[in-house]
mmCIF file of C-alpha atoms in Angstrom:
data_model
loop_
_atom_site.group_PDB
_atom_site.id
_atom_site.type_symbol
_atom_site.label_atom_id
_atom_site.label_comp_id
_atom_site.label_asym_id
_atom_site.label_seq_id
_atom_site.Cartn_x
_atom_site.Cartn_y
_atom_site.Cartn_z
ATOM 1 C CA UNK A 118 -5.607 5.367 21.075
ATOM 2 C CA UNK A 119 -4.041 1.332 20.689
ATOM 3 C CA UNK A 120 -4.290 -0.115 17.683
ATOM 4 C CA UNK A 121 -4.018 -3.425 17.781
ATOM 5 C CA UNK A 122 -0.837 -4.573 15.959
ATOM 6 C CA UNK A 123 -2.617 -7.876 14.565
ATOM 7 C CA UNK A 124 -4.832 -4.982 12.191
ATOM 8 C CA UNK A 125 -1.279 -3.759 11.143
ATOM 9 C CA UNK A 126 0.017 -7.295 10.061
ATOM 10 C CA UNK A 127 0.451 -6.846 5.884
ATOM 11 C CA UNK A 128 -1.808 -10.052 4.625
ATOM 12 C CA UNK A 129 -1.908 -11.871 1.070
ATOM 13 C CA UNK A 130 -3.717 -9.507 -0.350
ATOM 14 C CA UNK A 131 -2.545 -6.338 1.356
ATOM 15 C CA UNK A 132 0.742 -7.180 0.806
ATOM 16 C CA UNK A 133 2.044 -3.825 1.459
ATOM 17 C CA UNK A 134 5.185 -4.410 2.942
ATOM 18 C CA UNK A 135 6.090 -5.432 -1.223
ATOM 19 C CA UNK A 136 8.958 -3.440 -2.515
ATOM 20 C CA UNK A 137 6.742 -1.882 -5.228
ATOM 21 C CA UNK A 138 4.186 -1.124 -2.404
ATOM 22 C CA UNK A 139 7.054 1.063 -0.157
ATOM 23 C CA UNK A 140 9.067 1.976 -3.508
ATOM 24 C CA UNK A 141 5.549 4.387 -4.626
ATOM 25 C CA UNK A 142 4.643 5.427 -1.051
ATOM 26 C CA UNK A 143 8.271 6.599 -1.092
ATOM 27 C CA UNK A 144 7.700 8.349 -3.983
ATOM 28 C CA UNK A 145 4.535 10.051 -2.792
ATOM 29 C CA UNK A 146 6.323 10.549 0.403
ATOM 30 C CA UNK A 147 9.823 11.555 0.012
ATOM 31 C CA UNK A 148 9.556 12.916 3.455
ATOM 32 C CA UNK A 149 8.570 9.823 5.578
ATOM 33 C CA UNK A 150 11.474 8.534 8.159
ATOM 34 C CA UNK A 151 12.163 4.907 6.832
ATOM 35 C CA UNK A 152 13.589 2.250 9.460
ATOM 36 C CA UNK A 153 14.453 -1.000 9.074
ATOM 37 C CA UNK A 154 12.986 -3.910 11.817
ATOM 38 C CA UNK A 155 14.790 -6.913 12.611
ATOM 39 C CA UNK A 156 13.157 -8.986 10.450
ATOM 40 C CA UNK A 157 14.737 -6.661 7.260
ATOM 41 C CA UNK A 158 11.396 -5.475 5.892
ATOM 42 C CA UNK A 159 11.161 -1.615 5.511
ATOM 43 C CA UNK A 160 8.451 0.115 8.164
ATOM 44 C CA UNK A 161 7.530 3.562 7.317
ATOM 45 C CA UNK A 162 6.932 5.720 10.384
ATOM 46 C CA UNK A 163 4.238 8.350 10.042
ATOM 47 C CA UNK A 164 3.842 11.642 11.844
ATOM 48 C CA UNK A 165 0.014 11.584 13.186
ATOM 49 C CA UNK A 166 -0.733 15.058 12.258
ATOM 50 C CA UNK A 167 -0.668 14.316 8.618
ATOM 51 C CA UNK A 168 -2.350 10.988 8.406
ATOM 52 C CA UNK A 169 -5.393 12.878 6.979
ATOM 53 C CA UNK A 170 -3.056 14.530 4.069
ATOM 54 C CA UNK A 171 -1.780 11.179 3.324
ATOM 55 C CA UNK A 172 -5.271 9.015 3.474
ATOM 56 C CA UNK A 173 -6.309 11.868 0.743
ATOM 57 C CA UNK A 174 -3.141 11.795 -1.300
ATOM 58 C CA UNK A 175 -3.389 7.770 -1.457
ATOM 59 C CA UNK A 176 -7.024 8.050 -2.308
ATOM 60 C CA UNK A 177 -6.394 10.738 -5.348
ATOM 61 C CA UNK A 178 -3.814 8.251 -6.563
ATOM 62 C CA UNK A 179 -5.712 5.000 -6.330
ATOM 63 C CA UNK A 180 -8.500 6.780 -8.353
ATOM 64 C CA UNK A 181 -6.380 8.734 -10.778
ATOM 65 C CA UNK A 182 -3.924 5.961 -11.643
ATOM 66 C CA UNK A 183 -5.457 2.607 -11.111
ATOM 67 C CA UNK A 184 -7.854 1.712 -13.677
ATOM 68 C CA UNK A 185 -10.959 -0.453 -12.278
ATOM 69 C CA UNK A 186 -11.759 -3.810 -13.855
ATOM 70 C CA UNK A 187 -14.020 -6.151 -12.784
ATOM 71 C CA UNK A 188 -12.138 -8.861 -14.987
ATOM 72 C CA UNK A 189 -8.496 -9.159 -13.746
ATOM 73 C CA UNK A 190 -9.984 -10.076 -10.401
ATOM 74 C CA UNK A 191 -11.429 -13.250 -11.684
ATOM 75 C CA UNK A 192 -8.234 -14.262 -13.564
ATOM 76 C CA UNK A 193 -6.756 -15.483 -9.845
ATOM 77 C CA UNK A 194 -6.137 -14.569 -6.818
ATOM 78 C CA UNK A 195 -2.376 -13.156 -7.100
ATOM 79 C CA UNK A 196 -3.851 -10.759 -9.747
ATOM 80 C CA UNK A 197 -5.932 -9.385 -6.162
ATOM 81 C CA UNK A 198 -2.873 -8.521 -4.514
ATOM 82 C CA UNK A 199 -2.097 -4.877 -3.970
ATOM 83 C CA UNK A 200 1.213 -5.299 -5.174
ATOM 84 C CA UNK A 201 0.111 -6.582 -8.892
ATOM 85 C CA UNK A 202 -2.468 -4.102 -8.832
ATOM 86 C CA UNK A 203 0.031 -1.443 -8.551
ATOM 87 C CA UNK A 204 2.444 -3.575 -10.836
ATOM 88 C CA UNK A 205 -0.257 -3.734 -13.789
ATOM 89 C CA UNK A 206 -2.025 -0.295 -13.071
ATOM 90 C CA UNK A 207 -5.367 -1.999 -13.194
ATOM 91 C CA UNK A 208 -7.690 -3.888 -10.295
ATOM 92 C CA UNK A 209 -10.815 -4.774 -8.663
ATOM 93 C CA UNK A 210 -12.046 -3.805 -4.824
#
């Protein structure tokens, strides 16, 4: 299957390309082969037989350790990022 590599692009909001962003996938992950591209940002290579185990750890952890509030998201729009949500333990979707 392609994926188009546009989709894979991190964006202002999905900023996860953030060192906070790799720093807890790393810590989830301890296993994942780490590479850097030319352009010095970190790319995490994943094996496709346990993308499924992954999507459901990252689920379980979004749930269990981000706390949901309608409020922050209205404060601005750097408070949407993925990278302050994980920073301040608290977002909205």
């Amino acid at each position: 299957m392609k994926i188009d590599e546009e989709y894979l692009k991190p964006t202002m909001f999905l900023d996860f390309n953030h060192s906070l962003i790799q720093d807890q996938i790393l810590k989830m992950f301890p296993n994942l082969k780490i590479s850097n591209s030319m352009n010095s940002n970190k790319t995490i290579q994943l094996d496709l037989e346990s993308i499924r185990q992954i999507a459901i750890k990252l689920f379980y952890f979004v749930r269990d350790e981000i706390k949901y509030t309608i409020i922050t998201s209205f404060l601005s729009r750097k408070m949407m990022k993925s990278s302050e949500i994980l920073k301040n333990r608290r977002g909205y979707c």
